[in-house]
PDB file of C-alpha atoms in Angstrom:
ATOM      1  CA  UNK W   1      36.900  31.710  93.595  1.00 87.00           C
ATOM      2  CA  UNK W   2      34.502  31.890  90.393  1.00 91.00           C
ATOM      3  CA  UNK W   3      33.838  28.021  90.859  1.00 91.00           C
ATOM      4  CA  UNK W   4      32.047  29.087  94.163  1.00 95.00           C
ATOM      5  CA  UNK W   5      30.068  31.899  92.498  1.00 93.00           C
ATOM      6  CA  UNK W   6      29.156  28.785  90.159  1.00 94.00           C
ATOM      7  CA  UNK W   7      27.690  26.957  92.689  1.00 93.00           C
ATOM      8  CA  UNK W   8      26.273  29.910  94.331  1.00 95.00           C
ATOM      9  CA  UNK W   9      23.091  30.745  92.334  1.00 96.00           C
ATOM     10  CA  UNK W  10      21.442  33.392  94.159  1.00 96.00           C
ATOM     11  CA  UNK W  11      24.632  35.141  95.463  1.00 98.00           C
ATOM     12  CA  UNK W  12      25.817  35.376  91.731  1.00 98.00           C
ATOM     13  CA  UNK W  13      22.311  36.566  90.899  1.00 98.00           C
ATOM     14  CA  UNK W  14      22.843  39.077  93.117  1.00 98.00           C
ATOM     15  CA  UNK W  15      25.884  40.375  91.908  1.00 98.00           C
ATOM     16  CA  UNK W  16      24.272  40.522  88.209  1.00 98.00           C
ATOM     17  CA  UNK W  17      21.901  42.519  89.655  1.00 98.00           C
ATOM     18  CA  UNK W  18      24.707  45.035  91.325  1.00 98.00           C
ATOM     19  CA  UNK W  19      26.732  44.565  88.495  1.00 98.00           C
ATOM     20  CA  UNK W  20      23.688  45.802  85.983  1.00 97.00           C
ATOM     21  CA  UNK W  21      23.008  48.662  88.453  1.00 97.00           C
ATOM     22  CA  UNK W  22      26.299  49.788  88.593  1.00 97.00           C
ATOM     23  CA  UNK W  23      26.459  50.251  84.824  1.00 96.00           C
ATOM     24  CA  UNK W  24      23.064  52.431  85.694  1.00 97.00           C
ATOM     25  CA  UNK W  25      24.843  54.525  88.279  1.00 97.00           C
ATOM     26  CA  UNK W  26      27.997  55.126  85.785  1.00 97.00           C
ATOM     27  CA  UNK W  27      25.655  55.941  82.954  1.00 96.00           C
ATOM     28  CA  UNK W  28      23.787  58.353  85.084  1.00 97.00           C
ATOM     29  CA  UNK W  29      27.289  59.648  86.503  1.00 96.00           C
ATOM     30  CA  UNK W  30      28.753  60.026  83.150  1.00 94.00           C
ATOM     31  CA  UNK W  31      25.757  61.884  82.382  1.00 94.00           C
ATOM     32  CA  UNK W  32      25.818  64.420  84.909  1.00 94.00           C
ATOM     33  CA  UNK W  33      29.268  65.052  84.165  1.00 92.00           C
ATOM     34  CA  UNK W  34      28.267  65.968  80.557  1.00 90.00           C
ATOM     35  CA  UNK W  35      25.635  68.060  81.505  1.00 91.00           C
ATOM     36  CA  UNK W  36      27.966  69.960  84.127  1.00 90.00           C
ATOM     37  CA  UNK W  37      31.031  70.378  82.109  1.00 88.00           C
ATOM     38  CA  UNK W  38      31.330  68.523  79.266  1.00 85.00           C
ATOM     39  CA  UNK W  39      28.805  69.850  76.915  1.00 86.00           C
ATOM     40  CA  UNK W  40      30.272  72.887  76.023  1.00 87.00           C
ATOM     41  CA  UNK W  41      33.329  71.123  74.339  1.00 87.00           C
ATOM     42  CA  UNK W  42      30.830  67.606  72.887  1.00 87.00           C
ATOM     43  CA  UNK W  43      27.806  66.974  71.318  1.00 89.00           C
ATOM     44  CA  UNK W  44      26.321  64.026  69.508  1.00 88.00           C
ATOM     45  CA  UNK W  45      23.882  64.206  66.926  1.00 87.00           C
ATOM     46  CA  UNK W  46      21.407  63.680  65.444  1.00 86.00           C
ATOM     47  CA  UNK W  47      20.365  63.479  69.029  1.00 85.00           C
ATOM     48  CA  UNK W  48      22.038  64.395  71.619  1.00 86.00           C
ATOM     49  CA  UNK W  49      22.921  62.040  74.116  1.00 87.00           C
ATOM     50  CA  UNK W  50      25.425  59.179  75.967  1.00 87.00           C
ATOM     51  CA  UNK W  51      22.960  56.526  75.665  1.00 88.00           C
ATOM     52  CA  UNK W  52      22.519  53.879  73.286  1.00 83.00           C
ATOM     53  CA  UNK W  53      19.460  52.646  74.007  1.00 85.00           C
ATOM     54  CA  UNK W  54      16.344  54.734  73.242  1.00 85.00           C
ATOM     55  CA  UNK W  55      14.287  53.041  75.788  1.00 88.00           C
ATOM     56  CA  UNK W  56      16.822  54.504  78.118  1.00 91.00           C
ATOM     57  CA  UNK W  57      17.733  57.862  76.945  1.00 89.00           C
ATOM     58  CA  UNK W  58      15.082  59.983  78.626  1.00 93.00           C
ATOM     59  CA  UNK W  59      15.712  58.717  82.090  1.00 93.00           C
ATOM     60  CA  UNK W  60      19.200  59.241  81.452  1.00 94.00           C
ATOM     61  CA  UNK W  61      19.222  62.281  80.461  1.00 90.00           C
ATOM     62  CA  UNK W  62      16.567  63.179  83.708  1.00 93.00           C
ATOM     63  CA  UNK W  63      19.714  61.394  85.585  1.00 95.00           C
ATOM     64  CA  UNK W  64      17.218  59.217  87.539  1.00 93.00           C
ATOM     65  CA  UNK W  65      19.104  56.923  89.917  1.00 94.00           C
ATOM     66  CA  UNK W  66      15.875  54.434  90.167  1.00 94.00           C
ATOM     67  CA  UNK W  67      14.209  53.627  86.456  1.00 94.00           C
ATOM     68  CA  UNK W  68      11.411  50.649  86.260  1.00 94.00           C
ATOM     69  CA  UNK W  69      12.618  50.140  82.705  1.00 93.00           C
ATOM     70  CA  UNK W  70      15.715  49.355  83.915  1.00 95.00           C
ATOM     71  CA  UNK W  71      15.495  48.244  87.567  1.00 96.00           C
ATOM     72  CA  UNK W  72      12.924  45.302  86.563  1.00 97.00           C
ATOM     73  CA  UNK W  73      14.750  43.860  83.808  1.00 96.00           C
ATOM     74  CA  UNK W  74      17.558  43.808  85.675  1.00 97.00           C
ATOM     75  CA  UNK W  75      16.280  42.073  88.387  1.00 98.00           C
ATOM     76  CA  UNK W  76      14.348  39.667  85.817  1.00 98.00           C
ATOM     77  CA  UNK W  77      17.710  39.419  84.456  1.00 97.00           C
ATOM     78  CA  UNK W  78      19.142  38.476  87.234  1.00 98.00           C
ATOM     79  CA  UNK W  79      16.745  35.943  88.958  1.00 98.00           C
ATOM     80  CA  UNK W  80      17.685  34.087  85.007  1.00 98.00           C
ATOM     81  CA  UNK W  81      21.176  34.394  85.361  1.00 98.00           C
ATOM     82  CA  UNK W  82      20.613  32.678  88.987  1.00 97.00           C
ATOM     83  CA  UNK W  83      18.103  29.756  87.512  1.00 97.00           C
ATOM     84  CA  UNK W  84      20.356  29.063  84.846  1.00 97.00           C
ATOM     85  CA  UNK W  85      23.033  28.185  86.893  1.00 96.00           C
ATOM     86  CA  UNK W  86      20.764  25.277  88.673  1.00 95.00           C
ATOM     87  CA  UNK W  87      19.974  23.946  85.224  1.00 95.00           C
ATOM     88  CA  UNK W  88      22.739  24.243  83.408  1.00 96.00           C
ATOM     89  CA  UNK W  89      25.562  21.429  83.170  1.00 94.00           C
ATOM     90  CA  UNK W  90      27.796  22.073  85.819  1.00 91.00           C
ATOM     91  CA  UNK W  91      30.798  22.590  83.197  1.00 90.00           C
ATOM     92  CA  UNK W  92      29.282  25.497  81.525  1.00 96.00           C
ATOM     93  CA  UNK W  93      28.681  27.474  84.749  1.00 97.00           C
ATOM     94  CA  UNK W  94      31.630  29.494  84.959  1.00 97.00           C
ATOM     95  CA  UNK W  95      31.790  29.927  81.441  1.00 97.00           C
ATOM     96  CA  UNK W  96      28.236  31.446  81.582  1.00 98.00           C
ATOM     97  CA  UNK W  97      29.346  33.441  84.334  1.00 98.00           C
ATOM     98  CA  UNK W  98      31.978  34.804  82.547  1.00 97.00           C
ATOM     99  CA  UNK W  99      30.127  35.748  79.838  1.00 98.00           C
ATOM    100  CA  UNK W 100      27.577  37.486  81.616  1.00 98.00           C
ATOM    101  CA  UNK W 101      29.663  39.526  84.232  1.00 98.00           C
ATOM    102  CA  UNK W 102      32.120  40.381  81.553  1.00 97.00           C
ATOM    103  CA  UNK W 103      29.910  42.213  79.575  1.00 97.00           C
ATOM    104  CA  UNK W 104      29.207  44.454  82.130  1.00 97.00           C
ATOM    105  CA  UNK W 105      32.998  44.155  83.271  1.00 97.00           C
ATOM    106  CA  UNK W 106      33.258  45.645  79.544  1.00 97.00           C
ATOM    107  CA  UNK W 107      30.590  48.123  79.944  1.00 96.00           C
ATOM    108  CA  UNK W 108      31.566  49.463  83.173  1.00 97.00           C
ATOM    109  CA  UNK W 109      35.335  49.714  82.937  1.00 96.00           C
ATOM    110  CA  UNK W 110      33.869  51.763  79.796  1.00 95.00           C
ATOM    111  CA  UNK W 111      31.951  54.426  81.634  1.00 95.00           C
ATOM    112  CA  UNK W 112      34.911  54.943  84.201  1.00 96.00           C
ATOM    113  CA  UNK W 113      37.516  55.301  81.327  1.00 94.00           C
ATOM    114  CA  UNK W 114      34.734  57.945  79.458  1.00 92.00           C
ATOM    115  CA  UNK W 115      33.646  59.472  83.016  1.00 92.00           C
ATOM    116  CA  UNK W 116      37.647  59.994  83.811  1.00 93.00           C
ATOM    117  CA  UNK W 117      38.201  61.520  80.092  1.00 90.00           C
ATOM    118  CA  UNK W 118      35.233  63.635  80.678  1.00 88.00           C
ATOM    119  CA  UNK W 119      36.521  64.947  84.335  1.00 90.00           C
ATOM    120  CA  UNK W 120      40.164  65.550  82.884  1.00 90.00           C
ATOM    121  CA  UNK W 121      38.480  67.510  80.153  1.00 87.00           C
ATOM    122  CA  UNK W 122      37.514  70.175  82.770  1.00 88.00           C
ATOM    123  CA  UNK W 123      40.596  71.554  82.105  1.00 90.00           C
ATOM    124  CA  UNK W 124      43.042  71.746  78.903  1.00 90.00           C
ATOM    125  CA  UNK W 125      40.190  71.456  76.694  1.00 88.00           C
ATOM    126  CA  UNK W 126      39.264  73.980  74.047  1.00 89.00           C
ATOM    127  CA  UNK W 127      36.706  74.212  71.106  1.00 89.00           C
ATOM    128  CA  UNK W 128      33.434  71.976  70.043  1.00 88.00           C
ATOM    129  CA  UNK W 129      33.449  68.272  69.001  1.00 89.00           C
ATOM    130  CA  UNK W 130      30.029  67.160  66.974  1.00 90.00           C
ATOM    131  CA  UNK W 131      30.086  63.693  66.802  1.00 90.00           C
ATOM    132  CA  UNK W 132      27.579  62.026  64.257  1.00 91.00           C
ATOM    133  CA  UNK W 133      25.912  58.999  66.517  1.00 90.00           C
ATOM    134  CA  UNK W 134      27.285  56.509  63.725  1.00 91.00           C
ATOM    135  CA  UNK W 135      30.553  57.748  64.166  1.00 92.00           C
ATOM    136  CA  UNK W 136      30.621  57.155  68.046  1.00 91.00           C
ATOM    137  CA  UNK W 137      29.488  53.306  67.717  1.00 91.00           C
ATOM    138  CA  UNK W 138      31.968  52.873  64.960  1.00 93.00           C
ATOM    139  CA  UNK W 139      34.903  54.184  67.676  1.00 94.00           C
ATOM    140  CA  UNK W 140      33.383  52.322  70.280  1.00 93.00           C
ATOM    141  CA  UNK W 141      32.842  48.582  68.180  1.00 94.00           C
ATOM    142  CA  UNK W 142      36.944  49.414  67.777  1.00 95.00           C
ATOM    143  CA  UNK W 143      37.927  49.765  71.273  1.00 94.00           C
ATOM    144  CA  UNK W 144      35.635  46.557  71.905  1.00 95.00           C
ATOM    145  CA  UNK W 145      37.254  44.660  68.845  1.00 95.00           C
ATOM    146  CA  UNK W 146      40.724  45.430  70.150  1.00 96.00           C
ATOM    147  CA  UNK W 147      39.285  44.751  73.698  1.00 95.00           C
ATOM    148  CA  UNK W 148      37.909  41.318  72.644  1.00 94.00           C
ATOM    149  CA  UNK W 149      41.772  39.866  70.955  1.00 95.00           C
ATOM    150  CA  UNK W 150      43.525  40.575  73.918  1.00 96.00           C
ATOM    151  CA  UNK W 151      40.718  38.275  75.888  1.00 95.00           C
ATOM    152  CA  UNK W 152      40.227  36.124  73.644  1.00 95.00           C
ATOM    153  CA  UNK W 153      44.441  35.730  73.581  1.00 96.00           C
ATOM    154  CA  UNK W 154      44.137  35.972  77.511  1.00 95.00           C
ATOM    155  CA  UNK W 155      41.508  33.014  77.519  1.00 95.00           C
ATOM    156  CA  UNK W 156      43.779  30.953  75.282  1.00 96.00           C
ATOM    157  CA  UNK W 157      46.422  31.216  77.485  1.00 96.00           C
ATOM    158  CA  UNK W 158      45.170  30.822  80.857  1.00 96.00           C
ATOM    159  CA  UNK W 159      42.571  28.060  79.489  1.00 94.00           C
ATOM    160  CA  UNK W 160      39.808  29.461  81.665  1.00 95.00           C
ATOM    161  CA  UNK W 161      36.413  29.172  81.119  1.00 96.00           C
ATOM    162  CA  UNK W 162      35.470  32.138  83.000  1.00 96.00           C
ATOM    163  CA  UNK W 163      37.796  34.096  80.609  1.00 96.00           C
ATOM    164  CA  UNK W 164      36.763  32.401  77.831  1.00 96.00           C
ATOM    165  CA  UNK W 165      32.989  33.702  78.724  1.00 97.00           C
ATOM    166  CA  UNK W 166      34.375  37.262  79.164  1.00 96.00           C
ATOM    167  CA  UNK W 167      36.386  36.984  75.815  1.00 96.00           C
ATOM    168  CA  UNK W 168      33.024  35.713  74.329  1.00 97.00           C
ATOM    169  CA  UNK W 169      31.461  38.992  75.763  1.00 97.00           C
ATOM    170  CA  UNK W 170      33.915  41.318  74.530  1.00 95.00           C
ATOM    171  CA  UNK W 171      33.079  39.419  71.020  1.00 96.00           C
ATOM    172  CA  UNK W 172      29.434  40.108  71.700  1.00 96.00           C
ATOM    173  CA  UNK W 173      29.812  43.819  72.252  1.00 94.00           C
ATOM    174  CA  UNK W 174      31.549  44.607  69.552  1.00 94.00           C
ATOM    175  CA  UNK W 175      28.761  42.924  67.572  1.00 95.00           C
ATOM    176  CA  UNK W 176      26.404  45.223  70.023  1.00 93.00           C
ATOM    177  CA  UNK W 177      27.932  48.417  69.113  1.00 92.00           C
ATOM    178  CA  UNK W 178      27.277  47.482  64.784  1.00 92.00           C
ATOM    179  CA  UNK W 179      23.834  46.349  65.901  1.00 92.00           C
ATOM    180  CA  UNK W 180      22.886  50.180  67.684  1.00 88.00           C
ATOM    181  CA  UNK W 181      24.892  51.682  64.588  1.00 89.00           C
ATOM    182  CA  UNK W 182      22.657  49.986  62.271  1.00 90.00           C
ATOM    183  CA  UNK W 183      19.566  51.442  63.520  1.00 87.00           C
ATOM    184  CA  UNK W 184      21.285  54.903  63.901  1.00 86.00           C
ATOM    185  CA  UNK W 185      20.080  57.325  61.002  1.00 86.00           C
ATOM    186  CA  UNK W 186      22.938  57.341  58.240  1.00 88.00           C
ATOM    187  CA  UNK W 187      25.596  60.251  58.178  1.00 90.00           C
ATOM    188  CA  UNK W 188      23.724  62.151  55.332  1.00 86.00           C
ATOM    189  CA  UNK W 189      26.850  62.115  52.828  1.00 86.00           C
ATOM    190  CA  UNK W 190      27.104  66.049  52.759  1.00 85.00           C
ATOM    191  CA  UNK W 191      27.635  65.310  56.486  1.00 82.00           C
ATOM    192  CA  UNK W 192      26.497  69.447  57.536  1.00 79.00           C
ATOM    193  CA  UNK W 193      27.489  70.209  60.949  1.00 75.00           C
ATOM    194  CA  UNK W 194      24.277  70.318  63.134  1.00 74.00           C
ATOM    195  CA  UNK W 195      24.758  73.992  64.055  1.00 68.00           C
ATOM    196  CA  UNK W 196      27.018  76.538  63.081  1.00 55.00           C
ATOM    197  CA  UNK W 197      30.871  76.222  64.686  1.00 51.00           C
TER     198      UNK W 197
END
């Protein structure tokens, strides 16, 4: 099935493209969620939000379903994704494939598990949780680290390239998550709680 998508250009463009928007919707789900329930028991600081990505956080946190900071490099993206795949050697297709569409395989499956945890938390949940920003990209470069052995013990043993390019992504987010930790302000080492609890 992949090997079609590999000789498929524009169709597997335009699944990167869903693929990227679908991480947009989740965000913006997983969001709204937050805002509707789940801040009274979490809170991140020193600013308060579920994305990453300051570009991003604003629109986020307006929950806009349609952002042009997103929405156009997404489709610039994706119209790369799609050229690649005519230049490229035809053996490195599907691994490119898999290494693009798993990192939002990664990303997504992500948001569902945190969107899920956040609508169980309706109920059963009491108390405040302050979470330093550092502290949440530390957890999350953990869950992709143990994330990234099992596919990179998956790719090994099925000897696929397309898993092998999604075992490479879960490598690459990991990575991600110390890059955005990195430019996170450091836990000031009396560590105060932002507000009083």
């Amino acid at each position: 099935m992949i090997e079609w998508f590999a000789v498929q250009p524009w169709i597997t463009g335009v699944v990167t493209f869903f693929l990227m928007w679908s991480d947009w919707l989740l965000t913006i789900s997983q969001e709204r969620e937050r805002q509707l329930h789940y801040s009274e028991h979490y809170e991140s600081y020193p600013i308060n939000t579920i994305e990453g990505n300051p570009l991003y956080q604003k629109a986020v946190l307006a929950r806009q379903i349609v952002d042009r900071r997103h929405i156009v490099p997404a489709a610039i993206l994706s119209a790369i994704v799609a050229l690649s795949l005519v230049w490229i050697p035809e053996g490195f297709r599907v691994l490119l494939i898999g290494y693009v569409w798993g990192l939002y395989f990664i990303v997504i499956t992500t948001h569902l598990s945190n969107l899920l945890g956040y609508r169980a938390a309706r109920r059963g949940l009491h108390g405040k949780l302050y979470l330093h920003q550092r502290t949440g990209y530390v957890i999350q470069m953990s869950r992709y680290v143990a994330l990234a052995s099992f596919l990179i013990v998956l790719a090994i043993c099925s000897a696929s390239m397309f898993m092998l390019g999604v075992a490479i992504a879960g490598v690459s987010s990991a990575v991600r998550q110390l890059v955005g930790m990195r430019k996170t302000p450091a836990i000031d080492p009396a560590d105060p709680a932002p507000k009083p609890i």
